[in-house]
Short mmCIF file of C-alpha atoms in Angstrom, two decimals:
data_model
loop_
_atom_site.label_atom_id
_atom_site.label_comp_id
_atom_site.label_asym_id
_atom_site.label_seq_id
_atom_site.Cartn_x
_atom_site.Cartn_y
_atom_site.Cartn_z
CA MET A 28 -0.55 0.19 -0.06
CA SER A 29 1.26 3.25 -1.17
CA GLY A 30 1.56 6.38 0.56
CA LYS A 31 3.79 9.59 2.43
CA ALA A 32 7.33 8.26 3.33
CA ALA A 33 9.99 10.17 5.26
CA ILE A 34 13.56 9.28 5.85
CA TYR A 35 15.71 9.35 8.33
CA ALA A 36 19.33 8.89 7.73
CA ARG A 37 22.37 9.67 10.35
CA VAL A 38 26.08 8.96 11.06
CA SER A 39 27.32 8.81 15.11
CA THR A 40 30.66 10.68 13.77
CA VAL A 41 31.32 14.13 12.86
CA ARG A 42 34.67 13.14 10.94
CA GLN A 43 32.14 9.90 9.18
CA ALA A 44 29.47 13.01 7.95
CA GLU A 45 32.74 15.41 6.80
CA ALA A 46 33.93 12.13 4.63
CA ASP A 47 30.19 12.30 3.08
CA LEU A 48 30.80 8.25 4.14
CA SER A 49 27.46 6.55 5.11
CA ILE A 50 24.23 9.52 4.94
CA PRO A 51 24.49 9.91 0.48
CA ASP A 52 24.48 6.27 0.62
CA GLN A 53 21.49 5.73 2.97
CA ILE A 54 19.32 8.51 1.52
CA HIS A 55 20.63 6.71 -1.85
CA GLN A 56 18.95 3.31 -0.83
CA CYS A 57 16.25 4.30 1.04
CA GLU A 58 14.33 7.26 -1.53
CA ALA A 59 15.18 3.58 -3.89
CA TRP A 60 13.09 1.24 -1.78
CA CYS A 61 10.17 3.94 -1.62
CA LYS A 62 10.37 3.94 -5.40
CA GLN A 63 10.12 0.02 -5.79
CA LYS A 64 6.88 0.12 -3.11
CA GLY A 65 5.38 2.97 -4.53
CA HIS A 66 5.58 5.22 -2.02
CA GLU A 67 6.00 9.45 -2.31
CA VAL A 68 8.78 11.04 -0.40
CA VAL A 69 7.94 13.87 1.10
CA GLU A 70 10.62 14.73 3.76
CA VAL A 71 14.41 13.74 4.06
CA PHE A 72 15.51 13.88 7.33
CA SER A 73 19.47 13.86 7.76
CA GLU A 74 21.29 13.91 11.23
CA PRO A 75 25.25 14.10 11.19
CA GLY A 76 27.55 13.12 13.90
CA ALA A 77 24.71 12.14 16.57
CA SER A 78 24.97 9.23 18.53
CA ALA A 79 22.77 6.00 18.11
CA LEU A 80 22.49 6.06 21.96
CA ASP A 81 21.27 9.88 22.76
CA ASP A 82 17.45 10.43 22.08
CA ASP A 83 17.86 14.18 22.74
CA ARG A 84 18.67 14.80 18.60
CA PRO A 85 17.54 18.13 17.70
CA VAL A 86 16.78 16.56 13.74
CA PHE A 87 15.45 13.24 14.95
CA GLN A 88 13.02 15.42 17.69
CA GLU A 89 11.91 17.30 14.38
CA MET A 90 11.34 14.36 12.91
CA LEU A 91 9.21 12.98 15.63
CA TYR A 92 6.94 15.86 16.60
CA LYS A 93 5.94 16.31 12.69
CA ALA A 94 5.00 12.48 13.01
CA LYS A 95 2.74 13.29 15.92
CA ARG A 96 1.29 16.65 14.19
CA SER A 97 -3.00 16.22 13.45
CA ASP A 98 -2.01 16.50 10.02
CA HIS A 99 -0.37 13.33 9.59
CA PRO A 100 2.59 15.00 7.08
CA PHE A 101 3.73 11.18 6.08
CA ASP A 102 2.54 7.93 6.88
CA ILE A 103 6.00 6.11 7.42
CA VAL A 104 10.14 6.38 8.71
CA VAL A 105 12.07 4.86 6.76
CA VAL A 106 15.29 3.97 7.55
CA HIS A 107 18.08 2.01 6.60
CA SER A 108 18.98 -0.64 9.51
CA LEU A 109 17.35 -0.08 12.59
CA SER A 110 20.29 1.16 13.93
CA ARG A 111 20.25 4.71 12.58
CA PHE A 112 16.89 5.33 14.48
CA SER A 113 18.65 4.29 17.38
CA ARG A 114 21.06 1.77 19.50
CA ASP A 115 19.02 2.02 22.81
CA SER A 116 17.02 -0.65 23.23
CA LEU A 117 14.98 1.50 25.93
CA HIS A 118 14.28 4.29 23.91
CA SER A 119 13.55 2.68 20.46
CA GLU A 120 10.75 0.84 21.76
CA PHE A 121 9.40 3.99 23.15
CA TYR A 122 9.86 5.50 20.24
CA PHE A 123 8.51 3.25 17.98
CA ARG A 124 5.54 3.27 20.35
CA GLU A 125 4.80 6.37 19.71
CA LEU A 126 5.10 6.87 15.92
CA ARG A 127 2.63 3.92 16.73
CA LYS A 128 0.63 5.40 18.42
CA ALA A 129 0.21 8.66 15.41
CA GLY A 130 -0.53 6.86 12.97
CA VAL A 131 3.24 6.21 11.67
CA ASP A 132 4.99 3.18 11.33
CA LEU A 133 8.83 2.39 11.63
CA VAL A 134 10.67 0.81 8.42
CA SER A 135 13.93 -0.52 8.28
CA ILE A 136 14.92 -1.71 4.22
CA THR A 137 17.42 -4.20 5.69
CA GLN A 138 15.23 -6.00 8.27
CA ASP A 139 12.16 -6.40 7.39
CA PHE A 140 10.46 -8.40 10.32
CA GLY A 141 6.67 -7.70 9.37
CA HIS A 142 4.28 -6.72 11.85
CA ASP A 143 3.49 -9.71 14.27
CA GLU A 144 4.21 -10.66 18.10
CA THR A 145 7.05 -13.46 16.64
CA SER A 146 8.32 -10.01 14.61
CA ALA A 147 8.10 -7.43 17.73
CA LEU A 148 10.11 -9.96 19.46
CA LEU A 149 12.55 -10.18 17.35
CA ARG A 150 13.39 -6.04 16.77
CA LYS A 151 13.42 -5.96 19.95
CA MET A 152 16.39 -8.39 20.64
CA LEU A 153 17.97 -6.91 17.76
CA ASN A 154 17.68 -3.22 19.54
CA VAL A 155 19.63 -5.35 21.90
CA PHE A 156 21.73 -6.55 20.21
CA ASP A 157 23.10 -2.75 18.72
CA GLU A 158 23.03 -1.44 22.13
CA HIS A 159 25.31 -4.02 22.99
CA GLN A 160 27.35 -3.65 19.96
CA SER A 161 27.31 0.38 20.09
CA ARG A 162 28.92 0.27 23.72
CA GLU A 163 31.68 -1.90 22.78
CA THR A 164 32.14 -0.04 19.74
CA ALA A 165 32.45 2.75 22.24
CA LYS A 166 34.55 1.56 24.92
CA HIS A 167 37.45 0.13 21.77
CA VAL A 168 37.51 3.50 20.90
CA HIS A 169 37.93 5.23 24.40
CA ARG A 170 40.15 3.18 24.76
CA ALA A 171 42.57 3.71 21.25
CA MET A 172 41.82 7.82 23.04
CA LEU A 173 43.33 6.98 26.00
CA GLU A 174 46.46 5.81 24.05
CA ASN A 175 47.01 8.18 21.11
CA ALA A 176 46.50 10.79 24.67
CA ARG A 177 49.85 8.61 26.50
CA GLN A 178 51.61 8.85 23.63
CA GLY A 179 51.82 12.53 23.11
CA PHE A 180 48.63 13.05 20.65
CA TRP A 181 45.39 15.23 20.06
CA ASN A 182 42.12 13.97 20.47
CA GLY A 183 40.12 15.54 17.95
CA SER A 184 38.45 17.85 19.86
CA LYS A 185 38.42 21.75 18.78
CA PRO A 186 41.85 23.30 20.57
CA PRO A 187 41.92 25.89 23.72
CA PHE A 188 41.94 29.50 22.02
CA GLY A 189 45.53 29.97 21.71
CA TYR A 190 46.42 26.84 19.87
CA ASP A 191 46.25 25.21 16.60
CA VAL A 192 45.72 20.94 15.71
CA VAL A 193 48.50 20.41 12.76
CA THR A 194 49.13 16.60 11.86
CA SER A 195 52.59 15.70 13.06
CA GLU A 196 52.88 12.26 11.60
CA VAL A 197 50.73 9.72 9.55
CA ARG A 198 50.30 5.85 11.15
CA GLY A 199 48.78 4.03 8.26
CA SER A 200 45.45 5.77 7.38
CA ARG A 201 45.78 7.34 10.94
CA GLU A 202 46.91 10.62 11.11
CA LYS A 203 48.96 11.17 14.83
CA LYS A 204 47.64 15.51 15.66
CA VAL A 205 49.58 17.21 17.86
CA LEU A 206 48.91 21.46 19.12
CA VAL A 207 51.03 24.51 18.19
CA VAL A 208 50.93 28.06 19.12
CA ASN A 209 48.66 30.22 17.55
CA GLU A 210 50.52 33.60 17.60
CA ALA A 211 47.82 35.60 17.34
CA GLU A 212 45.59 34.19 19.18
CA ALA A 213 48.64 33.07 21.96
CA ARG A 214 49.21 37.30 22.36
CA VAL A 215 45.77 37.99 23.60
CA VAL A 216 45.69 34.65 25.69
CA ARG A 217 48.43 36.54 27.35
CA GLU A 218 47.31 39.46 27.44
CA ILE A 219 44.35 38.54 29.67
CA PHE A 220 47.29 37.30 32.02
CA SER A 221 48.57 40.43 32.07
CA LEU A 222 45.77 42.35 32.47
CA ALA A 223 43.84 40.38 35.48
CA LEU A 224 47.63 40.48 37.57
CA GLY A 225 47.62 44.04 37.05
CA GLU A 226 50.80 44.08 35.32
CA ARG A 227 49.94 47.23 33.43
CA GLY A 228 48.59 48.86 36.80
CA HIS A 229 45.71 48.05 38.73
CA PRO A 230 44.80 44.33 38.21
CA MET A 231 41.24 44.04 36.29
CA GLY A 232 38.10 41.70 36.77
CA GLN A 233 36.85 39.40 33.88
CA LYS A 234 34.30 41.62 33.17
CA ALA A 235 36.38 44.48 32.85
CA ILE A 236 38.82 42.13 31.01
CA ALA A 237 35.97 40.85 28.51
CA THR A 238 34.96 44.44 27.90
CA HIS A 239 38.61 46.20 27.52
CA LEU A 240 39.25 43.64 24.54
CA ASN A 241 35.44 43.96 23.26
CA GLU A 242 36.38 48.01 23.34
CA ARG A 243 39.71 47.28 20.66
CA GLY A 244 37.43 44.41 18.35
CA ILE A 245 39.52 42.12 19.71
CA THR A 246 37.37 38.43 19.42
CA ARG A 247 37.62 34.85 20.46
CA ARG A 248 37.66 33.27 17.06
CA GLY A 249 35.26 35.78 16.10
CA GLN A 250 32.85 35.75 19.08
CA ARG A 251 32.64 38.33 21.87
CA PHE A 252 34.84 38.33 24.91
CA SER A 253 32.39 37.53 28.01
CA THR A 254 33.35 36.98 31.64
CA GLY A 255 32.83 32.98 31.13
CA SER A 256 35.34 32.93 27.64
CA ILE A 257 37.65 35.11 30.59
CA TYR A 258 37.17 33.49 33.38
CA ASP A 259 37.97 29.75 30.76
CA ILE A 260 41.12 31.30 29.07
CA LEU A 261 42.94 31.79 32.92
CA THR A 262 41.39 28.39 34.03
CA THR A 263 42.88 26.50 31.33
CA THR A 264 46.05 24.62 32.50
CA ALA A 265 46.82 23.86 28.95
CA TYR A 266 48.67 27.05 28.06
CA LYS A 267 50.96 26.64 30.90
CA GLY A 268 52.12 23.71 29.14
CA GLN A 269 50.01 20.67 30.84
CA HIS A 270 45.93 19.09 29.07
CA PHE A 271 44.27 16.49 30.83
CA PHE A 272 42.61 14.23 28.57
CA ASN A 273 39.78 11.97 30.21
CA ARG A 274 38.65 14.93 33.07
CA PHE A 275 34.93 14.30 31.95
CA ASP A 276 32.90 11.59 30.78
CA SER A 277 31.65 12.48 27.40
CA ARG A 278 28.38 10.70 27.22
CA GLY A 279 26.99 12.33 31.00
CA GLY A 280 29.52 15.31 31.47
CA LYS A 281 30.22 13.85 35.35
CA ALA A 282 33.84 14.29 36.21
CA ARG A 283 36.87 11.29 36.08
CA PRO A 284 38.54 10.90 39.55
CA PRO A 285 41.71 12.24 38.19
CA SER A 286 43.53 8.64 39.07
CA GLU A 287 42.09 8.27 35.44
CA TRP A 288 42.98 11.05 34.17
CA ILE A 289 45.59 12.01 31.46
CA ALA A 290 48.31 14.59 31.28
CA LEU A 291 49.36 15.45 27.96
CA ALA A 292 51.94 18.09 26.90
CA VAL A 293 51.52 20.75 24.91
CA PRO A 294 53.80 24.08 24.08
CA VAL A 295 53.40 26.66 26.99
CA ILE A 296 51.63 29.82 26.51
CA ILE A 297 52.16 31.28 30.26
CA GLU A 298 54.82 30.37 32.22
CA GLU A 299 53.69 27.95 35.35
CA ALA A 300 54.18 31.34 38.39
CA ILE A 301 52.24 33.49 36.38
CA PHE A 302 49.20 30.96 36.13
CA ASN A 303 49.74 29.71 39.68
CA ALA A 304 49.96 33.91 40.82
CA ALA A 305 46.40 34.32 38.40
CA GLN A 306 44.65 31.37 40.32
CA GLY A 307 45.63 33.16 43.57
CA LEU A 308 44.20 36.25 42.24
CA LEU A 309 41.04 34.75 40.94
CA LYS A 310 40.57 32.85 44.89
CA SER A 311 40.70 36.28 46.13
CA ARG A 312 38.39 37.73 44.41
CA ASN A 313 35.70 34.68 44.84
CA PRO A 314 33.01 35.93 46.61
CA ARG A 315 33.33 32.71 49.49
CA TYR A 316 36.81 34.07 50.74
CA THR A 317 36.60 37.78 50.06
CA PRO A 318 33.26 40.33 50.37
CA PRO A 319 33.14 41.83 47.02
CA ARG A 320 33.04 45.34 48.73
CA VAL A 321 36.43 44.78 49.38
CA VAL A 322 37.51 43.48 45.89
CA ASN A 323 35.10 46.56 43.77
CA GLY A 324 34.65 49.09 46.21
CA PRO A 325 36.81 52.38 45.50
CA THR A 326 36.62 52.91 49.69
CA LEU A 327 40.33 52.67 50.95
CA LEU A 328 40.23 50.99 54.31
CA ALA A 329 37.41 48.12 52.74
CA GLY A 330 38.86 44.94 54.20
CA VAL A 331 41.28 46.07 56.41
CA ALA A 332 39.59 48.45 58.97
CA ARG A 333 38.10 46.33 62.30
CA CYS A 334 36.30 46.90 65.24
CA GLY A 335 38.84 47.68 68.26
CA TYR A 336 36.73 46.27 70.63
CA CYS A 337 34.77 42.83 69.03
CA GLY A 338 36.79 42.71 65.84
CA ALA A 339 34.45 42.67 63.89
CA ALA A 340 34.64 44.25 60.36
CA MET A 341 34.40 48.33 59.67
CA ILE A 342 31.73 49.05 56.80
CA LEU A 343 30.05 51.65 55.30
CA ASN A 344 27.63 53.66 55.89
CA THR A 345 25.47 56.26 54.34
CA GLY A 346 23.32 59.52 55.94
CA LYS A 347 21.36 61.86 54.65
CA ASN A 348 21.14 60.14 50.47
CA GLY A 349 24.44 58.79 50.55
CA ALA A 350 25.95 62.77 51.81
CA TYR A 351 28.24 61.26 54.61
CA ARG A 352 29.88 58.02 54.20
CA TYR A 353 31.08 56.34 57.65
CA TYR A 354 32.67 53.26 59.11
CA CYS A 355 31.41 51.77 61.44
CA CYS A 356 31.10 47.95 63.53
CA SER A 357 29.35 45.79 61.13
CA ARG A 358 28.38 43.09 64.65
CA LYS A 359 26.59 46.96 65.68
CA ALA A 360 25.18 47.77 62.70
CA LYS A 361 23.34 44.28 62.14
CA GLU A 362 22.87 42.73 65.39
CA GLY A 363 22.61 46.31 68.02
CA ARG A 364 24.00 48.41 69.62
CA LEU A 365 24.14 45.28 73.15
CA SER A 366 26.01 43.53 70.58
CA CYS A 367 29.50 45.82 70.74
CA ARG A 368 30.07 49.36 71.61
CA GLY A 369 32.09 50.10 67.95
CA ILE A 370 31.96 53.36 67.31
CA ARG A 371 30.72 55.13 64.24
CA ILE A 372 33.64 57.18 62.76
CA PRO A 373 33.24 59.57 59.13
CA MET A 374 34.57 57.79 56.36
CA ASP A 375 37.38 61.18 55.22
CA ARG A 376 38.24 61.52 58.84
CA LEU A 377 39.28 57.76 59.35
CA ASP A 378 40.90 58.03 55.73
CA ASP A 379 43.17 60.79 56.33
CA MET A 380 44.33 59.63 60.00
CA VAL A 381 45.29 56.49 58.79
CA ILE A 382 47.37 57.99 55.75
CA ALA A 383 49.09 60.89 57.52
CA GLU A 384 50.15 58.70 60.46
CA MET A 385 51.27 56.74 57.50
CA MET A 386 53.44 59.43 55.55
CA GLU A 387 54.76 60.51 59.17
CA GLN A 388 55.28 57.08 60.98
CA VAL A 389 55.97 54.38 58.33
CA LEU A 390 56.98 56.54 55.68
CA ASP A 391 59.22 59.10 56.48
CA PRO A 392 62.90 58.14 55.39
CA GLU A 393 64.34 57.52 58.81
CA ARG A 394 61.47 55.64 59.83
CA LEU A 395 61.35 53.83 56.83
CA ARG A 396 65.22 52.76 57.82
CA SER A 397 64.44 52.52 61.17
CA LEU A 398 61.93 49.66 60.57
CA LEU A 399 63.82 47.91 57.97
CA ASP A 400 66.67 48.16 59.84
CA ALA A 401 67.16 44.70 60.43
CA TRP A 402 67.59 44.39 56.44
CA LEU A 403 70.62 46.93 56.23
CA ARG A 404 72.69 45.14 58.71
CA SER A 405 76.50 44.63 57.44
CA ALA A 406 77.55 42.45 55.69
CA SER A 407 78.93 39.74 57.50
CA GLU A 408 75.83 39.79 59.20
CA ARG A 409 73.54 39.92 57.05
CA ALA A 410 75.38 36.55 55.28
CA GLU A 411 75.07 34.12 57.73
CA LYS A 412 71.51 35.72 58.37
CA GLU A 413 71.21 35.21 54.63
CA LYS A 414 72.81 31.47 54.08
CA LYS A 415 69.83 30.03 57.07
CA GLU A 416 66.99 31.70 55.66
CA LEU A 417 68.66 30.17 52.65
CA THR A 418 68.25 26.91 54.61
CA LYS A 419 65.02 27.40 55.49
CA LEU A 420 63.19 29.18 52.26
CA ARG A 421 64.53 25.66 50.89
CA GLN A 422 63.08 23.33 53.60
CA LYS A 423 59.94 25.24 52.70
CA HIS A 424 60.10 24.98 49.14
CA ALA A 425 60.56 21.08 49.36
CA ASP A 426 57.68 20.22 52.03
CA ALA A 427 55.52 21.90 50.07
CA LYS A 428 56.69 19.98 46.83
CA ALA A 429 56.57 16.74 49.08
CA ALA A 430 52.82 17.89 49.99
CA LEU A 431 51.63 18.47 46.57
CA THR A 432 52.98 14.64 45.79
CA ARG A 433 50.96 13.70 49.11
CA LEU A 434 47.73 15.12 48.35
CA LEU A 435 48.08 13.81 44.86
CA GLN A 436 48.67 10.56 46.31
CA LEU A 437 45.51 10.62 47.71
CA VAL A 438 43.71 11.06 45.33
CA GLU A 439 45.11 8.49 43.42
CA THR A 440 43.75 6.00 46.16
CA GLY A 441 40.88 6.64 46.12
CA MET A 442 41.37 8.69 49.51
CA MET A 443 40.40 11.78 49.02
CA GLU A 444 37.79 12.91 45.52
CA ALA A 445 38.92 15.04 43.25
CA GLU A 446 36.12 17.35 42.94
CA ASP A 447 36.43 18.08 47.15
CA PRO A 448 36.85 22.07 47.21
CA ALA A 449 39.25 22.27 50.11
CA LEU A 450 41.51 19.65 47.70
CA LYS A 451 41.17 21.80 45.49
CA GLU A 452 41.90 24.72 48.15
CA ARG A 453 45.01 22.94 49.49
CA LEU A 454 46.42 21.89 45.92
CA LEU A 455 46.25 26.24 44.83
CA GLY A 456 47.89 26.97 48.10
CA LEU A 457 50.49 25.01 48.07
CA LYS A 458 51.01 25.54 44.84
CA LEU A 459 51.44 29.15 45.32
CA GLN A 460 53.56 28.64 48.31
CA ARG A 461 56.09 26.41 46.32
CA ASP A 462 56.06 29.38 43.87
CA GLU A 463 56.78 32.56 46.30
CA CYS A 464 59.56 29.89 47.62
CA ALA A 465 61.06 29.20 44.69
CA ALA A 466 61.28 33.10 43.28
CA GLU A 467 62.59 33.89 47.48
CA ILE A 468 65.38 31.59 47.23
CA SER A 469 65.92 32.92 42.93
CA ASP A 470 65.81 36.97 45.00
CA LEU A 471 68.32 35.59 48.12
CA GLN A 472 70.73 33.34 46.29
CA ARG A 473 71.35 37.20 43.61
CA ARG A 474 71.40 38.82 46.27
CA MET A 475 74.27 36.80 48.22
CA ALA A 476 76.32 35.82 44.81
CA THR A 477 76.73 39.98 44.06
CA GLY A 478 77.20 40.93 48.00
CA GLU A 479 75.73 43.93 47.92
CA PRO A 480 72.55 44.97 50.52
CA ALA A 481 69.24 44.30 49.09
CA VAL A 482 68.21 47.51 51.08
CA THR A 483 69.96 50.76 50.54
CA PRO A 484 68.67 54.61 51.03
CA ALA A 485 68.60 55.24 47.85
CA LYS A 486 65.91 52.33 46.98
CA ILE A 487 64.35 53.79 50.81
CA ASN A 488 63.73 57.08 49.63
CA ARG A 489 62.72 55.96 46.07
CA LEU A 490 59.64 53.71 47.77
CA ALA A 491 58.59 56.48 49.91
CA LYS A 492 58.65 59.08 47.18
CA LEU A 493 56.47 56.47 45.20
CA LEU A 494 54.06 55.71 48.29
CA LYS A 495 53.47 58.91 49.16
CA ASP A 496 52.17 60.23 45.51
CA LYS A 497 50.88 57.20 45.04
CA LEU A 498 48.82 56.88 48.82
CA THR A 499 47.89 61.02 48.15
CA SER A 500 47.12 61.41 44.25
CA GLY A 501 46.31 58.07 43.03
CA SER A 502 42.59 57.58 41.55
CA PRO A 503 40.54 55.56 44.58
CA GLU A 504 41.48 51.86 43.25
CA PHE A 505 45.16 53.33 43.53
CA ARG A 506 45.21 54.25 46.92
CA GLN A 507 42.94 50.96 48.21
CA ALA A 508 45.93 48.93 46.44
CA TYR A 509 48.81 50.76 48.02
CA ALA A 510 46.85 50.62 50.69
CA ARG A 511 46.23 47.10 51.04
CA LEU A 512 49.87 46.88 50.01
CA LEU A 513 51.20 48.76 53.27
CA ILE A 514 48.20 47.92 55.68
CA ARG A 515 47.40 44.20 56.96
CA GLU A 516 44.81 45.65 59.67
CA VAL A 517 43.40 48.83 61.45
CA LEU A 518 41.71 48.44 64.62
CA VAL A 519 39.52 51.16 65.67
CA LYS A 520 38.92 52.25 69.08
CA ASP A 521 37.57 55.12 71.02
CA GLU A 522 41.08 56.41 72.33
CA GLU A 523 43.24 55.10 69.28
CA ILE A 524 43.50 54.08 66.18
CA ARG A 525 46.38 51.02 65.12
CA ILE A 526 47.98 50.07 62.35
CA THR A 527 49.71 46.92 61.88
CA GLY A 528 51.22 46.29 58.40
CA SER A 529 54.07 43.55 57.22
CA ARG A 530 57.92 44.45 57.15
CA ALA A 531 58.43 41.75 54.96
CA ILE A 532 56.13 43.64 51.79
CA LEU A 533 57.95 46.65 52.28
CA ALA A 534 61.33 45.65 52.67
CA ARG A 535 61.05 43.35 49.38
CA ALA A 536 59.08 46.45 47.79
CA ALA A 537 62.32 48.17 48.97
CA SER A 538 64.86 45.74 47.50
CA GLY A 539 63.19 46.21 43.78
CA GLU A 540 64.12 47.67 41.16
CA PRO A 541 62.93 50.61 39.36
CA GLY A 542 59.83 50.08 37.50
CA GLN A 543 59.15 47.82 39.34
CA THR A 544 55.27 46.85 41.29
CA PRO A 545 54.45 45.57 44.38
CA PRO A 546 52.83 42.66 44.49
CA ALA A 547 49.04 41.89 43.85
CA VAL A 548 48.44 38.94 45.86
CA LEU A 549 49.50 39.96 49.55
CA SER A 550 51.25 37.08 52.04
CA PHE A 551 49.79 37.85 56.13
CA VAL A 552 53.61 38.02 57.02
CA ARG A 553 55.09 39.77 60.30
CA GLU A 554 54.18 42.95 61.56
CA TRP A 555 56.11 46.82 60.58
CA ARG A 556 54.07 48.11 64.61
CA THR A 557 57.24 47.85 66.74
CA GLY A 558 56.17 49.28 69.84
CA GLU A 559 53.34 50.20 70.78
CA ASP A 560 53.64 54.09 70.74
CA SER A 561 54.91 53.96 66.79
CA ASN A 562 51.65 54.49 65.52
CA SER A 563 48.97 54.91 67.57
CA ARG A 564 46.77 57.76 68.34
CA PRO A 565 43.46 58.68 70.07
CA PRO A 566 40.90 60.19 67.87
CA ASP A 567 39.74 64.04 68.20
CA SER A 568 36.69 64.56 70.46
#
């Protein structure tokens, strides 16, 4: 009996579709069968690169939608074999019945079972065999891809931004491919890391970087940058020379344990120390660790000012529709007066007092030289101290590397989950500690080799002038950044304001060469506040 027919043709991989290996032949044979049976072909549904184990295929779903329409555009769906329709036995039977309920028959031109009960049993058995064969084939293909990655070759997916895929060698009919640097894209990647780390000024966030690039017409392979694409680039390990294959299940997207990952060496675009520094900065901007007001706000003492009575953060409070701005104890503001006796002080007043105290007590060259006296000892005294310091740094560096190894061993043995947030945080902290120690060891070895003092009066004078200029005449963002560089904490009470900071950071900045910028990620080390009278001052009444 003749009728209207729709043809559905499918291949599993994009490579098959690009090679035009199967779909044209499927369509040709189905058309010939329809002509022989007297069916009119009204539509052809062609689906390249779609797995038959997945029912969420756009063209497949479109075909089902049209089959169930009230105007009945076709009476039968013709496929070359049932495996083209589906290789999942459950899906196959479900959609077969859906078509039947809509009055549409499913016909395989190579497997004509008829319509009796025995034919239905044979069809179901064949579906089970097709599913088994598909999953077995998938296992063999996956095993081959794992071995390909172990040998250092790229497995066919789109390369990360900054790389191209080229054929490295040919083995039989197989092309073995590797990643090479795309210099035009790599320049953009380097610029993104540079902007994120503040190498040209204040560190920029993901949104600011995306805006900066979009305004200049720079795209990611024709697409405008977004916060998501910037984050992807800043966290892609391939840029530091290591890509991981097999991190996720290709079907369900479920993360695999690191013990199943295959590390693949690729050309380096970003040095590992720079990459790790960017991860540390991303973590510091994460709202889970640092409030957004500290990262984004222009408030000078955001994140460092604390109540001297209860230790809670001093937050910004406004009055008269924003005309007046105050620092106040966050606990008192949230819980009421009975929770804390903390004070409320005008923002400009506290900012000016802290800056004035910094100018007088810290950034005066003589005072700064006194604070950094430990870094200005005689060459013989310093040499002995530096030898001991170098030994400690080397031990600290070795401890960090050993801790990293132990953590990875715990993951490999299954004693710790790879996706555990605590593991990620610990790994990042250890990597930053390792890199910081390596940088300090290199700097200390250079100083020991030259025999010159790391901190000189001339360098102190230059640092004092630089910091004074930035704190008094810089933009709000720069003033805030330099304040955070110098100040660890500002404790505010009725009778005194106590400021503490890091001598080590001051020494590191003072020992730098002209043109170097202060570190973007601060570490909490010993204070430069050396005595009770060094920088305490009661607020004016």
